[in-house]
Coordinates of C-alpha atoms in Angstrom, one line a residue:
X1 CA 16.1 120.9 -213.8
X2 CA 14.6 124.1 -215.4
X3 CA 12.1 124.4 -212.5
X4 CA 15.0 124.6 -210.0
X5 CA 16.2 127.3 -212.4
X6 CA 13.3 129.5 -212.1
X7 CA 12.9 129.3 -208.7
X8 CA 16.7 130.6 -208.0
X9 CA 15.7 133.4 -211.1
X10 CA 12.7 134.3 -209.4
X11 CA 13.9 134.7 -205.6
X12 CA 16.7 137.0 -206.9
X13 CA 14.5 138.4 -208.6
X14 CA 12.8 139.6 -205.5
X15 CA 15.1 139.8 -203.6
X16 CA 16.9 142.7 -205.8
X17 CA 12.7 144.2 -205.9
X18 CA 12.9 144.0 -202.5
X19 CA 16.5 146.2 -202.3
X20 CA 15.3 148.5 -204.3
X21 CA 12.2 149.4 -202.7
X22 CA 13.9 149.8 -199.5
X23 CA 17.0 151.7 -201.5
X24 CA 13.8 154.1 -202.5
X25 CA 12.5 153.8 -198.8
X26 CA 15.4 155.4 -197.5
X27 CA 16.4 157.9 -199.7
X28 CA 12.8 159.3 -199.5
X29 CA 13.1 159.1 -195.4
X30 CA 15.6 159.9 -193.3
X31 CA 16.4 159.0 -190.2
X32 CA 19.4 158.7 -187.7
X33 CA 19.6 156.9 -185.0
X34 CA 20.8 157.9 -181.1
X35 CA 21.4 154.3 -178.7
X36 CA 23.9 156.6 -176.2
X37 CA 22.0 156.4 -173.0
X38 CA 22.1 160.1 -172.1
X39 CA 21.6 161.0 -176.1
X40 CA 24.4 162.4 -176.9
X41 CA 24.2 162.6 -180.4
X42 CA 20.7 163.4 -180.9
X43 CA 20.7 167.2 -182.3
X44 CA 18.6 169.8 -180.5
X45 CA 15.4 171.6 -181.8
X46 CA 17.6 174.7 -182.2
X47 CA 20.6 173.6 -183.4
X48 CA 18.6 171.7 -186.4
X49 CA 16.7 175.1 -187.0
X50 CA 20.3 176.6 -187.4
X51 CA 21.4 174.1 -189.5
X52 CA 18.4 174.9 -191.6
X53 CA 19.4 178.4 -192.3
X54 CA 22.8 177.0 -194.5
X55 CA 22.3 177.8 -197.7
X56 CA 25.6 177.9 -198.9
X57 CA 28.5 176.0 -198.2
X58 CA 30.0 176.5 -194.3
X59 CA 33.5 175.4 -194.0
X60 CA 34.5 174.8 -190.8
X61 CA 38.7 174.3 -189.6
X62 CA 38.9 172.5 -186.5
X63 CA 42.7 172.5 -185.3
X64 CA 42.7 169.8 -183.6
X65 CA 44.8 166.3 -185.2
X66 CA 48.4 164.9 -184.8
X67 CA 49.8 163.8 -181.8
X68 CA 47.1 164.7 -179.2
X69 CA 46.9 164.0 -175.5
X70 CA 44.9 161.1 -174.1
X71 CA 42.1 163.7 -173.0
X72 CA 41.8 165.5 -176.0
X73 CA 41.9 162.7 -178.5
X74 CA 38.5 162.6 -176.6
X75 CA 37.7 165.6 -177.2
X76 CA 38.7 165.8 -181.5
X77 CA 36.6 162.1 -181.2
X78 CA 33.3 163.7 -179.7
X79 CA 33.9 167.1 -182.3
X80 CA 34.6 165.2 -184.9
X81 CA 31.5 163.0 -184.7
X82 CA 28.7 165.8 -183.4
X83 CA 29.9 167.8 -187.0
X84 CA 29.4 164.7 -188.8
X85 CA 25.9 165.0 -187.3
X86 CA 25.4 168.9 -188.7
X87 CA 26.9 167.7 -191.6
X88 CA 24.3 164.7 -192.0
X89 CA 21.8 167.2 -192.0
X90 CA 23.2 169.7 -194.3
X91 CA 25.1 168.7 -197.0
X92 CA 26.6 172.2 -197.1
X93 CA 28.2 172.2 -193.6
X94 CA 31.9 170.7 -194.4
X95 CA 34.3 170.5 -192.0
X96 CA 37.9 169.0 -192.2
X97 CA 40.8 168.4 -189.0
X98 CA 43.9 170.0 -189.4
X99 CA 47.4 169.5 -187.7
X100 CA 49.1 173.9 -187.3
X101 CA 52.1 171.7 -186.0
X102 CA 52.6 169.7 -189.1
X103 CA 55.0 171.4 -191.1
X104 CA 57.8 172.2 -188.8
X105 CA 58.9 175.3 -191.7
X106 CA 55.4 177.0 -192.0
X107 CA 54.1 176.1 -187.6
X108 CA 55.6 179.3 -186.1
X109 CA 53.7 181.5 -189.2
X110 CA 50.6 179.5 -189.3
X111 CA 50.8 180.3 -185.0
X112 CA 51.3 184.0 -185.4
X113 CA 48.5 183.8 -187.7
X114 CA 45.8 181.3 -185.4
X115 CA 47.3 184.0 -182.3
X116 CA 46.4 187.5 -184.6
X117 CA 42.5 185.7 -184.8
X118 CA 42.5 185.2 -181.0
X119 CA 43.2 181.6 -181.0
X120 CA 44.9 181.0 -178.3
X121 CA 46.6 177.8 -177.8
X122 CA 47.3 175.7 -174.1
X123 CA 49.9 174.0 -173.0
X124 CA 49.7 170.5 -171.6
X125 CA 51.7 168.4 -169.3
X126 CA 51.0 164.7 -170.2
X127 CA 52.1 162.2 -167.6
X128 CA 52.4 158.9 -169.3
X129 CA 53.1 156.3 -166.4
X130 CA 55.2 159.3 -164.2
X131 CA 57.1 160.4 -167.4
X132 CA 56.0 164.2 -167.8
X133 CA 56.3 166.1 -171.6
X134 CA 54.5 169.2 -172.9
X135 CA 52.4 169.2 -175.4
X136 CA 50.8 172.2 -177.3
X137 CA 47.1 172.3 -178.4
X138 CA 44.9 174.7 -180.0
X139 CA 41.1 173.4 -179.3
X140 CA 39.6 176.5 -181.3
X141 CA 38.0 176.1 -184.5
X142 CA 37.0 178.7 -187.5
X143 CA 33.8 178.5 -189.2
X144 CA 33.5 181.0 -192.8
X145 CA 30.6 181.4 -194.6
X146 CA 29.5 184.2 -197.4
X147 CA 32.6 185.8 -196.5
X148 CA 31.7 186.2 -192.2
X149 CA 34.2 184.8 -190.0
X150 CA 34.1 182.9 -186.0
X151 CA 35.8 181.4 -183.9
X152 CA 34.2 178.6 -182.3
X153 CA 36.3 177.8 -178.7
X154 CA 36.4 173.8 -178.2
X155 CA 37.6 173.8 -174.7
X156 CA 36.1 175.3 -171.3
X157 CA 38.1 176.8 -168.8
X158 CA 37.0 175.5 -166.0
X159 CA 38.8 177.6 -163.0
X160 CA 40.5 174.9 -160.8
X161 CA 39.8 172.3 -163.2
X162 CA 42.4 168.4 -164.2
X163 CA 42.5 168.3 -167.9
X164 CA 40.1 165.4 -167.5
X165 CA 37.6 167.6 -166.0
X166 CA 37.9 170.3 -168.5
X167 CA 37.5 167.7 -170.9
X168 CA 34.1 166.7 -169.6
X169 CA 33.0 170.2 -169.5
X170 CA 33.2 170.8 -172.9
X171 CA 31.8 168.0 -174.2
X172 CA 29.1 169.2 -172.4
X173 CA 29.6 172.5 -174.5
X174 CA 30.2 171.2 -177.5
X175 CA 26.8 171.7 -179.1
X176 CA 26.3 174.8 -177.6
X177 CA 30.0 176.2 -179.0
X178 CA 29.2 175.3 -182.2
X179 CA 26.1 176.2 -182.8
X180 CA 26.1 179.4 -181.1
X181 CA 29.5 179.8 -183.6
X182 CA 27.3 178.9 -186.4
X183 CA 24.2 180.7 -185.7
X184 CA 26.2 184.0 -185.8
X185 CA 27.3 184.1 -189.1
X186 CA 23.9 182.8 -190.8
X187 CA 21.6 184.2 -188.9
X188 CA 20.8 188.3 -189.0
X189 CA 21.2 190.8 -186.1
X190 CA 17.6 191.9 -185.6
X191 CA 17.4 192.7 -181.6
X192 CA 19.0 196.1 -180.2
X193 CA 20.3 196.5 -176.7
X194 CA 20.7 199.9 -175.3
X195 CA 23.5 200.3 -173.0
X196 CA 22.3 203.3 -170.2
X197 CA 24.6 206.3 -169.8
X198 CA 24.4 209.5 -168.0
X199 CA 24.5 208.3 -164.6
X200 CA 27.3 207.7 -163.8
X201 CA 27.7 204.0 -165.4
X202 CA 30.8 202.1 -166.3
X203 CA 33.1 203.2 -168.8
X204 CA 33.0 201.0 -172.2
X205 CA 36.8 200.2 -171.6
X206 CA 36.0 198.8 -168.7
X207 CA 32.7 196.8 -170.2
X208 CA 34.7 195.8 -173.5
X209 CA 34.6 192.4 -173.2
X210 CA 30.9 192.1 -172.6
X211 CA 30.2 194.8 -175.5
X212 CA 32.3 192.7 -177.9
X213 CA 30.8 189.3 -177.0
X214 CA 27.0 190.8 -177.2
X215 CA 27.9 193.0 -180.6
X216 CA 28.8 189.4 -182.5
X217 CA 24.9 188.7 -182.4
X218 CA 23.2 191.9 -181.3
X219 CA 23.0 196.0 -182.4
X220 CA 24.1 197.6 -179.5
X221 CA 24.3 201.2 -179.2
X222 CA 24.8 204.0 -175.9
X223 CA 21.8 206.1 -174.6
X224 CA 22.3 208.9 -173.1
X225 CA 19.2 209.6 -170.2
X226 CA 20.3 213.4 -169.7
X227 CA 18.3 214.1 -172.8
X228 CA 15.0 213.4 -170.8
X229 CA 15.2 216.7 -168.5
X230 CA 15.0 218.2 -172.3
X231 CA 12.8 216.3 -174.2
X232 CA 11.6 213.4 -171.9
X233 CA 8.8 212.2 -174.3
X234 CA 11.6 212.0 -177.3
X235 CA 13.8 210.3 -174.7
X236 CA 11.0 207.5 -174.2
X237 CA 9.8 207.1 -177.7
X238 CA 13.7 206.6 -179.0
X239 CA 14.3 203.6 -175.7
X240 CA 11.3 201.9 -176.8
X241 CA 13.4 200.8 -180.2
X242 CA 15.8 198.7 -178.2
X243 CA 14.8 195.5 -177.2
X244 CA 16.9 195.5 -173.8
X245 CA 18.5 198.0 -172.0
X246 CA 21.7 197.3 -169.5
X247 CA 21.9 199.7 -167.2
X248 CA 25.5 198.7 -165.3
X249 CA 26.9 200.1 -161.8
X250 CA 25.4 203.8 -161.9
X251 CA 26.9 205.7 -159.7
X252 CA 24.5 209.1 -159.6
X253 CA 20.9 209.9 -158.3
X254 CA 17.9 208.6 -160.8
X255 CA 15.8 211.7 -161.4
X256 CA 12.5 211.0 -161.6
X257 CA 11.7 211.9 -164.9
X258 CA 14.5 209.2 -165.6
X259 CA 12.5 206.7 -163.7
X260 CA 9.4 207.3 -165.5
X261 CA 11.5 206.9 -169.2
X262 CA 12.9 203.5 -167.9
X263 CA 9.5 202.3 -165.9
X264 CA 7.3 203.2 -169.0
X265 CA 10.4 201.3 -171.1
X266 CA 9.5 197.8 -169.0
X267 CA 5.4 198.5 -169.3
X268 CA 5.6 198.1 -172.6
X269 CA 7.9 195.4 -173.0
X270 CA 11.4 195.9 -173.0
X271 CA 13.9 194.1 -171.0
X272 CA 15.9 195.7 -168.7
X273 CA 19.4 193.9 -166.6
X274 CA 20.1 195.5 -164.2
X275 CA 24.2 195.6 -162.0
X276 CA 23.1 197.9 -159.2
X277 CA 25.5 199.1 -156.3
X278 CA 23.8 199.7 -153.8
X279 CA 26.8 200.5 -151.3
X280 CA 30.1 202.5 -152.0
X281 CA 33.4 200.7 -151.9
X282 CA 36.4 199.9 -154.5
X283 CA 38.8 197.1 -154.2
X284 CA 41.3 199.4 -155.7
X285 CA 40.5 202.3 -152.9
X286 CA 42.1 199.7 -149.9
X287 CA 45.6 200.0 -151.8
X288 CA 46.8 202.1 -149.4
X289 CA 49.2 203.3 -146.4
X290 CA 46.6 202.0 -143.8
X291 CA 45.1 199.2 -146.5
X292 CA 41.3 200.4 -145.7
X293 CA 38.4 202.1 -146.9
X294 CA 35.0 203.3 -145.8
X295 CA 32.1 201.0 -147.5
X296 CA 28.8 203.5 -147.0
X297 CA 25.0 203.7 -148.9
X298 CA 24.6 204.9 -152.1
X299 CA 21.7 206.9 -152.8
X300 CA 20.6 206.2 -156.5
X301 CA 16.3 206.7 -155.7
X302 CA 16.0 203.4 -157.4
X303 CA 14.0 201.9 -154.1
X304 CA 10.7 202.9 -154.6
X305 CA 11.1 201.6 -158.1
X306 CA 12.5 198.0 -157.0
X307 CA 10.2 197.8 -154.6
X308 CA 7.2 198.2 -156.9
X309 CA 8.7 195.4 -158.9
X310 CA 8.9 193.4 -155.6
X311 CA 12.5 193.5 -154.5
X312 CA 14.7 195.7 -152.2
X313 CA 18.3 195.6 -152.9
X314 CA 19.9 196.7 -149.3
X315 CA 22.4 198.7 -148.6
X316 CA 24.9 195.7 -146.5
X317 CA 28.0 194.3 -148.2
X318 CA 27.8 190.3 -147.7
X319 CA 30.5 188.5 -146.6
X320 CA 31.0 184.9 -147.2
X321 CA 33.3 182.1 -146.8
X322 CA 33.6 181.1 -149.9
X323 CA 35.6 184.2 -150.8
X324 CA 38.2 184.8 -154.0
X325 CA 41.5 184.7 -153.2
X326 CA 43.7 187.6 -153.0
X327 CA 47.6 187.9 -152.8
X328 CA 49.0 190.6 -150.1
X329 CA 52.6 191.8 -149.0
X330 CA 54.0 189.9 -146.4
X331 CA 57.2 190.1 -144.3
X332 CA 59.1 192.8 -142.0
X333 CA 60.1 196.2 -143.1
X334 CA 63.3 195.7 -144.8
X335 CA 62.8 192.2 -146.2
X336 CA 62.6 191.4 -149.1
X337 CA 58.8 191.6 -150.0
X338 CA 56.5 188.0 -150.3
X339 CA 52.9 187.9 -151.6
X340 CA 50.9 185.0 -149.9
X341 CA 47.9 184.3 -151.0
X342 CA 44.5 184.8 -148.7
X343 CA 40.6 184.5 -148.5
X344 CA 39.3 187.7 -149.1
X345 CA 35.6 187.6 -147.6
X346 CA 34.3 190.2 -149.4
X347 CA 34.6 189.1 -153.1
X348 CA 32.4 185.8 -153.0
X349 CA 33.1 183.0 -155.4
X350 CA 29.3 182.1 -156.4
X351 CA 28.7 178.6 -157.3
X352 CA 25.3 178.3 -159.0
X353 CA 22.6 176.2 -157.4
X354 CA 19.7 176.9 -159.5
X355 CA 18.8 174.4 -161.8
X356 CA 17.6 177.9 -164.1
X357 CA 19.0 177.5 -167.9
X358 CA 20.7 180.5 -167.0
X359 CA 22.9 179.0 -164.4
X360 CA 23.0 175.6 -165.2
X361 CA 26.9 173.8 -165.4
X362 CA 28.3 177.0 -164.8
X363 CA 31.3 177.2 -162.6
X364 CA 32.9 179.8 -160.0
X365 CA 31.1 183.2 -160.5
X366 CA 33.1 186.2 -159.1
X367 CA 31.3 189.4 -157.2
X368 CA 32.9 192.0 -155.4
X369 CA 31.5 193.8 -152.4
X370 CA 28.1 192.5 -153.4
X371 CA 25.3 193.3 -151.6
X372 CA 22.0 191.3 -150.4
X373 CA 19.0 191.4 -152.1
X374 CA 15.0 190.7 -150.2
X375 CA 12.0 189.5 -152.7
X376 CA 8.7 191.3 -151.8
X377 CA 5.5 189.4 -152.5
X378 CA 3.7 191.3 -155.5
X379 CA 2.4 188.6 -157.7
X380 CA 5.8 188.2 -159.5
X381 CA 7.8 185.2 -159.9
X382 CA 11.2 185.8 -158.5
X383 CA 13.9 182.9 -159.3
X384 CA 17.2 183.1 -157.5
X385 CA 20.2 182.4 -160.0
X386 CA 22.9 183.1 -157.6
X387 CA 23.5 183.2 -154.5
X388 CA 26.0 183.6 -151.4
X389 CA 27.2 180.4 -149.7
X390 CA 25.7 178.8 -145.7
X391 CA 28.5 180.7 -144.2
X392 CA 27.9 183.8 -145.9
X393 CA 26.6 187.2 -143.4
X394 CA 25.4 190.6 -144.3
X395 CA 28.0 193.7 -142.9
X396 CA 25.9 196.8 -142.1
X397 CA 27.0 200.2 -143.5
X398 CA 29.0 202.5 -142.9
X399 CA 31.9 200.6 -142.5
X400 CA 35.1 199.8 -142.6
X401 CA 36.8 197.0 -144.7
X402 CA 40.4 196.7 -143.9
X403 CA 42.9 194.2 -145.7
X404 CA 43.9 193.1 -142.4
X405 CA 40.4 191.7 -142.7
X406 CA 42.3 188.2 -143.9
X407 CA 43.9 187.0 -140.6
X408 CA 40.4 186.7 -138.5
X409 CA 39.3 183.5 -137.2
X410 CA 36.0 182.5 -137.8
X411 CA 33.5 179.5 -136.5
X412 CA 30.1 177.6 -138.3
X413 CA 28.0 179.0 -135.5
X414 CA 29.0 183.2 -136.5
X415 CA 26.5 182.0 -140.0
X416 CA 23.6 180.3 -138.3
X417 CA 20.8 181.1 -140.6
X418 CA 22.4 184.3 -142.0
X419 CA 23.8 182.6 -145.3
X420 CA 22.3 181.6 -148.7
X421 CA 21.7 185.5 -149.7
X422 CA 20.5 185.6 -153.5
X423 CA 23.1 188.2 -155.1
X424 CA 21.5 187.6 -158.6
X425 CA 17.1 187.6 -159.1
X426 CA 15.1 187.2 -162.0
X427 CA 11.6 188.6 -162.1
X428 CA 8.9 187.2 -164.4
X429 CA 5.1 188.9 -164.9
X430 CA 3.2 191.6 -165.7
X431 CA 4.8 194.5 -164.3
X432 CA 2.6 197.8 -162.3
X433 CA 4.0 200.7 -163.0
X434 CA 5.7 202.5 -159.6
X435 CA 3.8 206.0 -161.1
X436 CA 0.7 203.7 -160.8
X437 CA -2.0 205.9 -158.8
X438 CA 0.7 208.9 -158.8
X439 CA 1.2 212.2 -160.0
X440 CA 4.0 211.9 -162.9
X441 CA 6.9 213.6 -163.1
X442 CA 6.2 214.3 -166.9
X443 CA 3.2 214.7 -168.7
X444 CA 2.4 211.5 -170.9
X445 CA -1.1 210.8 -172.5
X446 CA 0.2 206.9 -173.5
X447 CA 1.2 206.3 -169.8
X448 CA 0.3 202.4 -169.2
X449 CA -0.4 201.7 -165.3
X450 CA 1.1 197.9 -166.1
X451 CA 1.9 195.9 -169.1
X452 CA 2.2 193.0 -171.2
X453 CA 3.8 189.7 -169.5
X454 CA 7.6 190.5 -169.6
X455 CA 11.2 189.7 -167.7
X456 CA 14.7 191.7 -165.7
X457 CA 17.3 190.6 -164.5
X458 CA 18.7 192.1 -160.8
X459 CA 22.3 192.1 -160.1
X460 CA 23.7 193.4 -156.9
X461 CA 26.9 193.6 -157.9
X462 CA 28.1 196.5 -160.8
X463 CA 31.6 194.9 -161.0
X464 CA 30.7 191.4 -162.2
X465 CA 30.2 192.9 -165.7
X466 CA 33.8 194.5 -165.3
X467 CA 36.6 193.0 -167.2
X468 CA 40.2 194.2 -165.3
X469 CA 42.7 195.9 -167.6
X470 CA 46.3 195.0 -168.4
X471 CA 49.6 197.1 -167.9
X472 CA 49.2 198.6 -171.1
X473 CA 45.2 199.6 -170.2
X474 CA 44.1 197.1 -172.5
X475 CA 41.0 195.0 -171.4
X476 CA 41.4 191.6 -170.3
X477 CA 38.8 188.4 -170.8
X478 CA 36.1 188.9 -168.6
X479 CA 36.0 187.1 -165.6
X480 CA 39.7 186.5 -165.2
X481 CA 41.4 188.1 -162.2
X482 CA 44.6 189.3 -162.6
X483 CA 45.5 189.3 -158.5
X484 CA 44.9 185.5 -158.7
X485 CA 45.5 184.1 -162.2
X486 CA 41.6 182.4 -161.7
X487 CA 39.4 183.0 -164.8
X488 CA 35.7 182.5 -163.7
X489 CA 32.7 182.0 -165.5
X490 CA 31.6 186.0 -165.4
X491 CA 31.1 186.3 -169.5
X492 CA 29.0 183.1 -169.7
X493 CA 27.0 184.2 -166.9
X494 CA 25.8 187.6 -168.9
X495 CA 25.5 186.6 -172.1
X496 CA 23.4 183.7 -170.8
X497 CA 20.9 186.2 -169.3
X498 CA 20.9 188.7 -172.7
X499 CA 19.8 185.2 -174.6
X500 CA 17.1 184.8 -172.3
X501 CA 16.2 187.9 -171.6
X502 CA 15.6 188.2 -175.8
X503 CA 14.0 185.0 -175.9
X504 CA 17.2 183.5 -177.4
X505 CA 16.0 180.7 -174.7
X506 CA 17.1 177.5 -177.6
X507 CA 20.9 178.3 -177.2
X508 CA 20.9 178.6 -173.4
X509 CA 18.7 175.1 -173.6
X510 CA 21.8 173.2 -175.5
X511 CA 24.2 174.6 -172.7
X512 CA 22.3 173.1 -169.7
X513 CA 22.2 169.2 -171.8
X514 CA 23.7 166.8 -169.1
X515 CA 26.4 163.9 -170.8
X516 CA 28.1 161.1 -168.8
X517 CA 30.4 160.9 -170.4
X518 CA 33.2 157.5 -168.7
X519 CA 36.3 158.2 -168.5
X520 CA 39.1 156.0 -167.4
X521 CA 40.8 156.5 -164.3
X522 CA 44.7 156.9 -164.7
X523 CA 45.5 156.1 -161.3
X524 CA 44.2 152.7 -161.1
X525 CA 45.4 152.1 -165.0
X526 CA 48.8 152.9 -164.0
X527 CA 48.5 150.8 -160.8
X528 CA 47.2 148.1 -162.9
X529 CA 49.0 148.7 -166.0
X530 CA 50.4 145.3 -166.6
X531 CA 47.3 143.6 -165.6
X532 CA 45.0 146.1 -167.7
X533 CA 47.1 145.4 -171.2
X534 CA 46.5 141.5 -170.3
X535 CA 42.7 142.1 -170.3
X536 CA 42.0 144.5 -172.9
X537 CA 44.8 143.6 -175.3
X538 CA 46.1 139.6 -174.0
X539 CA 43.0 138.3 -173.7
X540 CA 41.1 138.8 -177.2
X541 CA 44.0 137.4 -179.0
X542 CA 43.7 134.0 -176.7
X543 CA 40.5 134.0 -177.1
X544 CA 40.6 134.6 -180.9
X545 CA 43.2 131.9 -180.9
X546 CA 40.7 129.2 -179.2
X547 CA 37.6 130.0 -181.7
X548 CA 40.3 129.5 -184.6
X549 CA 41.3 126.3 -183.4
X550 CA 38.4 125.0 -182.7
X551 CA 36.9 125.9 -185.9
X552 CA 40.1 124.3 -187.9
X553 CA 39.3 120.9 -185.3
X554 CA 36.0 121.0 -185.6
X555 CA 36.2 121.7 -189.4
X556 CA 39.1 119.2 -190.0
X557 CA 36.6 116.4 -188.2
X558 CA 33.6 117.0 -190.6
X559 CA 35.6 116.7 -193.9
X560 CA 37.6 113.9 -192.5
X561 CA 34.7 111.3 -193.1

């Protein structure tokens, strides 16, 4: 008996020692296992780097709690699990879920406060076996760090998508949304963006939403090329202090001196985002008594510069069967004015076909009077980011644009071998100066004929960056079309362009992460509601009862002997 007792004590001691050893190893070695097929809960290297920067408590308040529709419960669950992953790698990250509508006495004040912060709710129609009801949901989170605050959108607004599809798209972008928000408040601004002025570019008010968005991550400032005429070298040296130049819809001709400044900025490593209209045509000019306007080529004196870099923007207009909706007044004179929706073919609605991180997983992007881009062979790598549909063609200018064209009928044969026209191109490589082997417009001792590896993006539509103005002349969301009520992905595309050009590629790669979300088919569930209940609820209970009965029977039989 003593020997058995000693052996038992020895075994217990060994077990305790092994457990202590395993606990010590577990506390010193950290690893989390993701058993999902799409590695949904495996954080990217970019997210982990952002998390490591959090040295003080970072508080995240998620406004998704309470009685939520089924789809939003899935979004809530995915958000919670992802935040738990963030928290597992850094205990300074603290989060909580709150219900802004929980206290009826205080809910209105809470809602007004959220509105002031820019957190707008969504009204969801909940369909429960034919019974419909309205629910208000705030799919937002607020992160606070070192007295800095940022709003984090959790729901991605996908044009024309159902609530289920929006939730799937939102989960797809969840890690990106949270990582981008944390990056804004934990990382100090470093890179600078110049908004080029002086050649009739867009005014700040119609670029406000774009500027407000990039201002959260980068320093921005206007840079006027007017000073080039008096002090070209001083202008070049000042511009070279910036990392990126945005040239948004210039309408006046560039001088050779201005082109040399921009050219040498590019050769010396400066990134550029060009939004160029090669044809003069405005949507507002169509709303007159004749309902027509003349589209004519615009000479910006940039053709030779683009040609040297390897592209050509043609002075044509793209006409696409995959256009954007437009509402026009119909009915005979004297009758009450009625509005009918038509397909406006001069505003292509472009869905990215490329798998490049800049455009991957983006929705529709709206153009207005876009121009086709030709790519030329010159050793520069060119990637067509956006292109028109197969059922599109180019219209030469000058040409009359008339609203009556919405009623014209076309055949697929009209577009044979004419579509898929590039509308945005990424250029990467070592650019050669357009002034190589030419007389310089102004003397420059530091002139370089070729430069190191660089990149630029050319978009053949200056209106893509424009936000519309409401009745009070305040900017509305970039990509939102007040005429149709549709929200396009123009802003996400442009932000991706800026991030990519400034080498913030990690965040873009998170955005292009592919997830597979298996969701229930509501129609099938409703059609087989009773059967589904029996399988999901009744069958487990029956199995449990059978197991209990068999276990009791075997137990009685064993101990009755």
